[in-house]
């Protein structure tokens, strides 16, 4: 290893030339495979974050990389001015998989959320008869749906909004998990209710049992679209294709992203029926890269890997196993351990001094995870993980809690 190729070199360069819109741990990753990543010093770590659930299939999955390379050699981008032979196949496969009638492809998660909001407004004007420019969308406190100006317009996190106004009107906020508040907030102009089935970024907040089901019923009764943001919870992370399945809820609109691209490519999509997505007409919405053949080939293989490697069952089973194991850790810092599938959070008491120092200590032990919202440590390994690797991680976690006691 050359002397320049060390961690400090890259950290310093990033800090000088890169905008500081993140606060990463100082580990410079140069290589990854499956559940493991390696830094420039040659240290090996278990990835317990999975790029915020964008690599559910594991890093550099050979099948997904192969699909990427093979498609890259054929055709990568046509724009939707022309058709390509991958997008129709992905659209059909997604519909077959989820039971929806139509798909609209985008790239980032935020773009797909924006697309769902546009669809909901369009539906409100054309189908529900809401007067022009009066459509309202109900959102939840502590939500995370992305970083565009419209999306942060309905964020309740001051850090996400500070100095970014003026904001987009037409959004109403209700407390998450509060059915009565939702019911009260609905007006004749309500187009949609936008919700995360589990609030991951907010600190793995699981709503009360029955909340999603009742929210869906209320939406139906009031002719309001139920939009589920499953960008992080979907595609197997919580032990189901979609987290809403736990309450047998079929959202009117579903937004997916992250692992749809298997960690290799940014691919997102909005799923719904003709009643909603059928309202788009040529020119009403678009994306130069959305639905490109490279993205679609990667997404098709990413979905097949989830299915054929039984990653969803693995997430459900090992998630339960690991959650119960974590609950046995005795520490005066731990307020609660909660999660579904392999999306697990350890909430610490404020006296613990923040989750960050635990993540720093875990990094030293070879386990990469990240604090979310100051007091929660999030555990979300790739879904290809095995029981023995979780046992290894558990030992490290237990050790760190003992040392930082
Ligand atoms: C990550 C995420 C987004 C935003 O996705 P980007 O690809 O970062 O734009 C939106 N909603 C949820 C729930 C997410 O976890």
Short mmCIF file of C-alpha atoms and ligand atoms in Angstrom, two decimals:
data_model
loop_
_atom_site.label_atom_id
_atom_site.label_comp_id
_atom_site.label_asym_id
_atom_site.label_seq_id
_atom_site.Cartn_x
_atom_site.Cartn_y
_atom_site.Cartn_z
CA UNK A 1 0.00 0.00 0.00
CA UNK A 2 1.42 3.40 -0.96
CA UNK A 3 1.62 5.99 1.76
CA UNK A 4 -0.75 8.33 -0.08
CA UNK A 5 -3.43 5.68 -0.31
CA UNK A 6 -4.51 5.99 3.29
CA UNK A 7 -7.71 7.03 4.93
CA UNK A 8 -6.56 10.53 5.86
CA UNK A 9 -5.65 11.33 2.25
CA UNK A 10 -9.17 10.61 1.02
CA UNK A 11 -10.92 12.15 4.01
CA UNK A 12 -8.96 15.39 3.60
CA UNK A 13 -9.51 15.56 -0.12
CA UNK A 14 -13.24 14.92 0.26
CA UNK A 15 -13.49 17.57 2.94
CA UNK A 16 -11.71 20.15 0.82
CA UNK A 17 -13.40 19.56 -2.52
CA UNK A 18 -16.72 17.91 -1.67
CA UNK A 19 -19.73 19.74 -0.23
CA UNK A 20 -20.28 18.75 3.37
CA UNK A 21 -23.89 17.63 3.15
CA UNK A 22 -23.09 14.35 4.95
CA UNK A 23 -21.22 13.42 8.13
CA UNK A 24 -19.78 10.01 7.15
CA UNK A 25 -17.78 7.72 9.39
CA UNK A 26 -14.12 7.95 8.41
CA UNK A 27 -13.90 4.64 6.66
CA UNK A 28 -12.87 4.85 3.00
CA UNK A 29 -14.30 1.86 1.18
CA UNK A 30 -12.55 0.63 -1.90
CA UNK A 31 -14.02 -2.83 -2.44
CA UNK A 32 -17.14 -4.78 -1.49
CA UNK A 33 -18.61 -8.22 -1.92
CA UNK A 34 -21.82 -9.60 -0.47
CA UNK A 35 -22.11 -8.47 3.14
CA UNK A 36 -18.44 -7.39 3.39
CA UNK A 37 -16.61 -4.19 2.52
CA UNK A 38 -12.90 -3.37 2.61
CA UNK A 39 -11.28 0.00 3.29
CA UNK A 40 -8.17 1.48 1.68
CA UNK A 41 -6.07 0.25 4.60
CA UNK A 42 -7.09 -3.34 3.90
CA UNK A 43 -9.47 -3.64 6.87
CA UNK A 44 -12.57 -5.74 6.41
CA UNK A 45 -15.98 -4.77 7.76
CA UNK A 46 -19.44 -6.26 7.92
CA UNK A 47 -21.85 -3.83 6.29
CA UNK A 48 -24.74 -3.33 8.67
CA UNK A 49 -26.36 -0.47 6.78
CA UNK A 50 -26.62 -1.74 3.18
CA UNK A 51 -26.47 1.80 1.78
CA UNK A 52 -29.76 2.63 3.51
CA UNK A 53 -31.25 -0.62 2.16
CA UNK A 54 -30.18 -0.04 -1.43
CA UNK A 55 -28.03 -3.19 -1.45
CA UNK A 56 -30.47 -5.76 -0.07
CA UNK A 57 -29.03 -8.27 -2.56
CA UNK A 58 -25.50 -7.74 -1.18
CA UNK A 59 -22.66 -5.76 -2.74
CA UNK A 60 -21.65 -6.46 -6.32
CA UNK A 61 -23.98 -9.42 -6.63
CA UNK A 62 -22.44 -11.48 -9.46
CA UNK A 63 -25.74 -11.93 -11.28
CA UNK A 64 -26.62 -8.23 -11.08
CA UNK A 65 -23.12 -7.14 -12.11
CA UNK A 66 -23.32 -9.57 -15.04
CA UNK A 67 -26.68 -8.14 -16.12
CA UNK A 68 -25.22 -4.64 -15.84
CA UNK A 69 -22.16 -5.45 -17.94
CA UNK A 70 -24.05 -7.40 -20.58
CA UNK A 71 -26.64 -4.70 -21.01
CA UNK A 72 -23.91 -2.01 -21.00
CA UNK A 73 -22.38 -3.69 -24.02
CA UNK A 74 -25.68 -3.65 -25.92
CA UNK A 75 -27.51 -0.38 -25.33
CA UNK A 76 -27.62 1.82 -22.23
CA UNK A 77 -29.78 4.81 -23.05
CA UNK A 78 -32.35 5.50 -25.70
CA UNK A 79 -34.37 8.16 -23.88
CA UNK A 80 -38.07 7.57 -24.10
CA UNK A 81 -38.22 9.38 -27.40
CA UNK A 82 -37.77 5.81 -28.66
CA UNK A 83 -38.70 2.47 -27.18
CA UNK A 84 -36.28 -0.12 -25.85
CA UNK A 85 -36.60 -3.85 -25.26
CA UNK A 86 -35.98 -3.80 -21.48
CA UNK A 87 -38.48 -1.30 -20.07
CA UNK A 88 -41.61 -3.18 -21.21
CA UNK A 89 -40.27 -6.38 -19.64
CA UNK A 90 -39.49 -4.67 -16.34
CA UNK A 91 -42.91 -3.00 -16.30
CA UNK A 92 -44.69 -6.32 -16.86
CA UNK A 93 -42.55 -8.17 -14.33
CA UNK A 94 -43.19 -5.52 -11.68
CA UNK A 95 -46.93 -5.67 -12.34
CA UNK A 96 -46.96 -9.47 -12.18
CA UNK A 97 -45.02 -9.35 -8.95
CA UNK A 98 -47.09 -6.72 -7.17
CA UNK A 99 -50.52 -7.01 -8.74
CA UNK A 100 -50.62 -3.41 -9.98
CA UNK A 101 -51.66 -2.50 -13.51
CA UNK A 102 -49.09 0.12 -14.44
CA UNK A 103 -45.61 1.40 -13.61
CA UNK A 104 -43.89 4.73 -14.13
CA UNK A 105 -40.07 4.49 -14.02
CA UNK A 106 -37.80 7.15 -12.52
CA UNK A 107 -34.28 7.16 -11.09
CA UNK A 108 -33.97 8.40 -7.51
CA UNK A 109 -36.44 7.77 -4.74
CA UNK A 110 -37.25 11.46 -4.38
CA UNK A 111 -38.17 11.64 -8.06
CA UNK A 112 -40.54 8.73 -7.66
CA UNK A 113 -42.17 10.39 -4.62
CA UNK A 114 -42.57 13.60 -6.64
CA UNK A 115 -44.10 11.53 -9.43
CA UNK A 116 -46.58 9.92 -7.04
CA UNK A 117 -47.56 13.38 -5.77
CA UNK A 118 -48.09 14.65 -9.30
CA UNK A 119 -50.18 11.57 -10.06
CA UNK A 120 -52.28 12.13 -6.94
CA UNK A 121 -52.91 15.79 -7.76
CA UNK A 122 -53.81 14.92 -11.33
CA UNK A 123 -56.20 12.25 -10.10
CA UNK A 124 -57.78 14.73 -7.66
CA UNK A 125 -58.53 17.24 -10.42
CA UNK A 126 -59.54 14.83 -13.15
CA UNK A 127 -61.33 12.11 -11.20
CA UNK A 128 -62.31 13.44 -7.82
CA UNK A 129 -63.32 16.92 -9.03
CA UNK A 130 -61.16 18.96 -6.67
CA UNK A 131 -61.17 22.63 -7.82
CA UNK A 132 -58.03 23.75 -9.67
CA UNK A 133 -54.97 24.28 -7.49
CA UNK A 134 -56.82 23.28 -4.31
CA UNK A 135 -55.58 19.71 -3.91
CA UNK A 136 -54.17 18.78 -0.52
CA UNK A 137 -51.94 15.89 0.46
CA UNK A 138 -51.78 14.69 4.05
CA UNK A 139 -48.32 13.69 5.28
CA UNK A 140 -46.96 12.44 8.60
CA UNK A 141 -44.79 14.16 11.16
CA UNK A 142 -41.17 12.96 11.15
CA UNK A 143 -41.51 11.61 7.63
CA UNK A 144 -38.63 11.09 5.27
CA UNK A 145 -39.45 11.08 1.57
CA UNK A 146 -36.36 12.68 0.04
CA UNK A 147 -34.68 16.03 -0.44
CA UNK A 148 -36.35 18.02 -3.21
CA UNK A 149 -37.86 21.38 -2.33
CA UNK A 150 -41.43 20.05 -2.56
CA UNK A 151 -40.61 17.04 -0.41
CA UNK A 152 -38.87 19.05 2.29
CA UNK A 153 -41.86 21.40 2.19
CA UNK A 154 -43.72 18.75 4.19
CA UNK A 155 -40.80 17.63 6.33
CA UNK A 156 -41.06 18.40 10.03
CA UNK A 157 -37.28 18.22 10.54
CA UNK A 158 -35.87 21.76 10.87
CA UNK A 159 -32.44 20.61 9.67
CA UNK A 160 -33.88 19.46 6.33
CA UNK A 161 -35.68 22.79 5.76
CA UNK A 162 -33.50 25.54 7.17
CA UNK A 163 -32.73 28.22 4.55
CA UNK A 164 -34.48 26.32 1.76
CA UNK A 165 -37.80 28.19 1.63
CA UNK A 166 -40.14 29.32 0.19
CA UNK A 167 -41.89 25.99 0.27
CA UNK A 168 -44.48 24.24 -1.86
CA UNK A 169 -48.03 24.66 -0.52
CA UNK A 170 -50.73 21.99 -0.44
CA UNK A 171 -49.43 19.72 2.31
CA UNK A 172 -50.91 19.03 5.72
CA UNK A 173 -49.07 17.27 8.51
CA UNK A 174 -50.57 14.86 11.05
CA UNK A 175 -48.87 12.88 13.82
CA UNK A 176 -47.70 9.45 12.64
CA UNK A 177 -49.77 6.59 14.00
CA UNK A 178 -52.70 8.81 14.94
CA UNK A 179 -55.84 7.66 13.13
CA UNK A 180 -58.11 10.36 14.53
CA UNK A 181 -55.75 13.10 13.40
CA UNK A 182 -55.80 11.66 9.89
CA UNK A 183 -59.58 11.47 9.85
CA UNK A 184 -59.88 15.07 11.05
CA UNK A 185 -57.39 16.39 8.50
CA UNK A 186 -59.35 15.08 5.50
CA UNK A 187 -61.33 17.69 3.55
CA UNK A 188 -63.20 17.48 0.24
CA UNK A 189 -59.94 18.69 -1.36
CA UNK A 190 -57.77 15.88 0.00
CA UNK A 191 -56.10 14.05 -2.86
CA UNK A 192 -53.93 11.61 -0.95
CA UNK A 193 -52.41 10.40 2.28
CA UNK A 194 -48.66 9.77 1.93
CA UNK A 195 -47.14 7.44 4.50
CA UNK A 196 -44.13 5.25 5.25
CA UNK A 197 -45.30 1.86 6.63
CA UNK A 198 -42.32 2.10 9.01
CA UNK A 199 -40.54 5.41 9.49
CA UNK A 200 -36.99 4.26 8.97
CA UNK A 201 -35.10 7.56 8.88
CA UNK A 202 -37.06 8.86 11.85
CA UNK A 203 -35.51 6.05 13.90
CA UNK A 204 -37.30 2.83 12.92
CA UNK A 205 -40.70 4.01 14.14
CA UNK A 206 -43.30 1.25 13.85
CA UNK A 207 -46.88 2.55 13.96
CA UNK A 208 -49.46 0.97 16.28
CA UNK A 209 -50.89 -2.34 15.08
CA UNK A 210 -53.81 -1.75 12.75
CA UNK A 211 -52.83 1.82 11.88
CA UNK A 212 -52.16 1.22 8.19
CA UNK A 213 -55.31 -0.88 7.82
CA UNK A 214 -57.51 1.73 9.44
CA UNK A 215 -55.83 4.55 7.54
CA UNK A 216 -56.55 2.71 4.29
CA UNK A 217 -60.20 2.26 5.28
CA UNK A 218 -60.53 5.95 6.07
CA UNK A 219 -58.94 6.86 2.75
CA UNK A 220 -61.35 4.58 0.91
CA UNK A 221 -64.36 6.01 2.72
CA UNK A 222 -63.32 9.56 1.81
CA UNK A 223 -62.13 8.89 -1.76
CA UNK A 224 -58.53 9.69 -0.88
CA UNK A 225 -55.54 7.89 -2.39
CA UNK A 226 -53.37 5.91 0.01
CA UNK A 227 -49.74 6.29 -1.11
CA UNK A 228 -47.14 4.06 0.54
CA UNK A 229 -43.50 5.10 0.36
CA UNK A 230 -41.83 1.66 0.38
CA UNK A 231 -38.50 2.92 -0.92
CA UNK A 232 -36.69 1.66 2.17
CA UNK A 233 -39.14 -0.89 3.61
CA UNK A 234 -40.00 -2.57 0.32
CA UNK A 235 -38.36 -5.33 -1.71
CA UNK A 236 -37.80 -7.69 1.18
CA UNK A 237 -36.15 -5.52 3.81
CA UNK A 238 -38.83 -6.10 6.45
CA UNK A 239 -39.58 -9.71 5.52
CA UNK A 240 -42.29 -9.08 2.91
CA UNK A 241 -42.23 -7.72 -0.65
CA UNK A 242 -43.95 -4.66 0.76
CA UNK A 243 -44.23 -3.73 4.43
CA UNK A 244 -47.94 -2.94 3.94
CA UNK A 245 -48.56 -6.68 3.50
CA UNK A 246 -48.25 -7.11 7.27
CA UNK A 247 -51.61 -5.39 7.59
CA UNK A 248 -53.02 -6.78 4.35
CA UNK A 249 -53.18 -3.28 2.94
CA UNK A 250 -53.04 -2.78 -0.80
CA UNK A 251 -52.05 0.87 -1.26
CA UNK A 252 -53.51 2.77 -4.20
CA UNK A 253 -50.02 3.92 -5.09
CA UNK A 254 -46.66 2.41 -4.07
CA UNK A 255 -43.28 4.06 -4.45
CA UNK A 256 -40.18 1.84 -4.64
CA UNK A 257 -36.49 2.55 -5.25
CA UNK A 258 -33.21 1.75 -3.50
CA UNK A 259 -32.79 -2.06 -3.87
CA UNK A 260 -34.71 -2.02 -7.14
CA UNK A 261 -31.32 -1.18 -8.61
CA UNK A 262 -29.52 -3.87 -6.61
CA UNK A 263 -27.00 -1.32 -5.36
CA UNK A 264 -25.63 -1.04 -8.89
CA UNK A 265 -27.78 1.64 -10.41
CA UNK A 266 -30.35 4.26 -9.38
CA UNK A 267 -33.77 2.90 -10.31
CA UNK A 268 -37.11 3.90 -8.82
CA UNK A 269 -40.71 3.40 -9.81
CA UNK A 270 -44.28 4.29 -9.01
CA UNK A 271 -46.79 1.44 -9.07
CA UNK A 272 -50.52 1.93 -9.34
CA UNK A 273 -53.55 1.13 -11.43
CA UNK A 274 -54.85 2.61 -14.69
CA UNK A 275 -57.26 4.80 -12.74
CA UNK A 276 -54.24 6.82 -11.53
CA UNK A 277 -51.15 6.21 -13.68
CA UNK A 278 -53.33 6.01 -16.78
CA UNK A 279 -53.95 9.75 -16.43
CA UNK A 280 -50.45 10.69 -17.57
CA UNK A 281 -50.35 11.79 -21.20
CA UNK A 282 -47.35 12.45 -23.44
CA UNK A 283 -45.55 15.52 -22.18
CA UNK A 284 -47.20 15.59 -18.74
CA UNK A 285 -44.18 14.03 -17.02
CA UNK A 286 -40.83 12.57 -17.91
CA UNK A 287 -37.23 11.76 -17.17
CA UNK A 288 -34.34 11.42 -19.61
CA UNK A 289 -32.93 8.43 -17.76
CA UNK A 290 -36.17 6.95 -16.41
CA UNK A 291 -36.83 3.53 -17.91
CA UNK A 292 -33.45 3.33 -19.62
CA UNK A 293 -32.44 -0.15 -20.75
CA UNK A 294 -29.42 -0.37 -18.44
CA UNK A 295 -31.52 0.51 -15.39
CA UNK A 296 -34.27 -1.88 -16.44
CA UNK A 297 -31.94 -4.82 -17.09
CA UNK A 298 -30.35 -4.27 -13.68
CA UNK A 299 -33.74 -3.93 -11.97
CA UNK A 300 -35.07 -7.10 -13.60
CA UNK A 301 -32.10 -9.11 -12.35
CA UNK A 302 -32.25 -7.42 -8.93
CA UNK A 303 -35.86 -8.56 -8.53
CA UNK A 304 -35.06 -12.08 -9.69
CA UNK A 305 -32.23 -12.32 -7.15
CA UNK A 306 -34.56 -11.30 -4.31
CA UNK A 307 -37.01 -13.96 -5.43
CA UNK A 308 -34.72 -16.83 -6.35
CA UNK A 309 -32.41 -16.48 -3.35
CA UNK A 310 -35.36 -16.34 -0.94
CA UNK A 311 -34.11 -13.09 0.51
CA UNK A 312 -37.54 -12.14 1.83
CA UNK A 313 -37.92 -15.29 3.94
CA UNK A 314 -34.35 -14.89 5.07
CA UNK A 315 -35.07 -11.31 6.21
CA UNK A 316 -38.19 -12.43 8.07
CA UNK A 317 -36.55 -15.37 9.82
CA UNK A 318 -33.17 -13.90 10.61
CA UNK A 319 -34.79 -10.59 11.48
CA UNK A 320 -36.83 -12.24 14.22
CA UNK A 321 -33.84 -14.23 15.37
CA UNK A 322 -31.59 -11.19 15.59
CA UNK A 323 -34.20 -8.95 17.20
CA UNK A 324 -34.72 -11.46 20.01
CA UNK A 325 -30.98 -11.80 20.47
CA UNK A 326 -30.47 -8.04 20.66
CA UNK A 327 -33.20 -7.81 23.27
CA UNK A 328 -31.08 -9.94 25.59
CA UNK A 329 -28.36 -7.28 25.80
CA UNK A 330 -28.43 -5.69 29.22
CA UNK A 331 -27.34 -2.08 29.16
CA UNK A 332 -28.43 0.97 31.05
CA UNK A 333 -28.22 2.92 27.77
CA UNK A 334 -30.81 0.89 25.86
CA UNK A 335 -34.34 2.27 25.91
CA UNK A 336 -35.84 -0.06 23.31
CA UNK A 337 -34.91 -2.57 20.64
CA UNK A 338 -37.45 -2.74 17.83
CA UNK A 339 -37.75 -3.68 14.20
CA UNK A 340 -39.30 -5.80 11.50
CA UNK A 341 -37.38 -8.19 9.33
CA UNK A 342 -33.83 -6.95 8.98
CA UNK A 343 -34.70 -3.32 9.69
CA UNK A 344 -33.83 -2.98 13.35
CA UNK A 345 -33.19 -0.04 15.63
CA UNK A 346 -31.71 0.23 19.09
CA UNK A 347 -33.01 3.37 20.73
CA UNK A 348 -30.72 4.76 23.40
CA UNK A 349 -31.55 7.00 26.32
CA UNK A 350 -30.33 10.58 25.82
CA UNK A 351 -27.88 9.96 28.71
CA UNK A 352 -26.06 7.43 26.48
CA UNK A 353 -24.32 10.35 24.77
CA UNK A 354 -25.77 9.80 21.29
CA UNK A 355 -25.72 6.82 18.95
CA UNK A 356 -22.75 8.14 17.01
CA UNK A 357 -20.14 7.07 19.57
CA UNK A 358 -21.57 3.54 19.52
CA UNK A 359 -21.31 3.48 15.72
CA UNK A 360 -17.71 4.72 15.93
CA UNK A 361 -16.89 1.96 18.43
CA UNK A 362 -18.65 -0.68 16.29
CA UNK A 363 -16.61 0.46 13.31
CA UNK A 364 -13.45 -0.25 15.29
CA UNK A 365 -14.83 -3.75 15.84
CA UNK A 366 -15.41 -4.24 12.12
CA UNK A 367 -19.13 -3.52 11.99
CA UNK A 368 -20.39 -0.61 9.91
CA UNK A 369 -23.64 0.96 10.98
CA UNK A 370 -25.00 4.45 11.25
CA UNK A 371 -26.91 6.45 13.79
CA UNK A 372 -30.26 7.77 12.73
CA UNK A 373 -31.77 10.74 14.50
CA UNK A 374 -29.12 11.04 17.17
CA UNK A 375 -30.31 8.35 19.58
CA UNK A 376 -31.06 5.35 17.38
CA UNK A 377 -28.56 2.85 15.98
CA UNK A 378 -29.91 1.27 12.83
CA UNK A 379 -29.04 -2.32 11.88
CA UNK A 380 -29.90 -3.23 8.30
CA UNK A 381 -27.44 -5.76 6.84
CA UNK A 382 -27.79 -7.04 3.27
CA UNK A 383 -30.52 -9.69 3.14
CA UNK A 384 -28.05 -12.31 1.92
CA UNK A 385 -26.60 -12.44 5.43
CA UNK A 386 -26.40 -15.77 7.29
CA UNK A 387 -27.05 -16.68 10.90
CA UNK A 388 -23.36 -17.19 11.66
CA UNK A 389 -22.54 -13.67 10.48
CA UNK A 390 -25.31 -12.27 12.66
CA UNK A 391 -23.88 -14.19 15.60
CA UNK A 392 -20.49 -12.64 14.90
CA UNK A 393 -22.07 -9.17 14.75
CA UNK A 394 -23.98 -9.83 17.94
CA UNK A 395 -20.76 -10.55 19.84
CA UNK A 396 -19.29 -7.26 18.65
CA UNK A 397 -22.41 -5.30 19.57
CA UNK A 398 -22.54 -6.88 23.01
CA UNK A 399 -18.87 -6.09 23.53
CA UNK A 400 -19.31 -2.44 22.55
CA UNK A 401 -22.24 -1.99 24.91
CA UNK A 402 -20.16 -3.49 27.69
CA UNK A 403 -17.16 -1.29 26.94
CA UNK A 404 -19.16 1.94 26.68
CA UNK A 405 -21.14 1.24 29.84
C1 LIG B 1 -34.14 6.91 0.73
C2 LIG B 1 -35.58 7.27 0.81
C3 LIG B 1 -36.16 8.20 -0.06
C4 LIG B 1 -35.34 9.02 -1.04
O1 LIG B 1 -34.66 8.25 -1.97
P1 LIG B 1 -33.43 8.90 -2.78
O2 LIG B 1 -33.06 7.84 -3.76
O3 LIG B 1 -32.36 9.20 -1.78
O4 LIG B 1 -33.96 10.13 -3.42
C5 LIG B 1 -37.51 8.43 0.03
N1 LIG B 1 -38.27 7.78 0.94
C6 LIG B 1 -37.76 6.88 1.79
C7 LIG B 1 -38.65 6.19 2.77
C8 LIG B 1 -36.39 6.61 1.77
O5 LIG B 1 -35.86 5.75 2.65
#
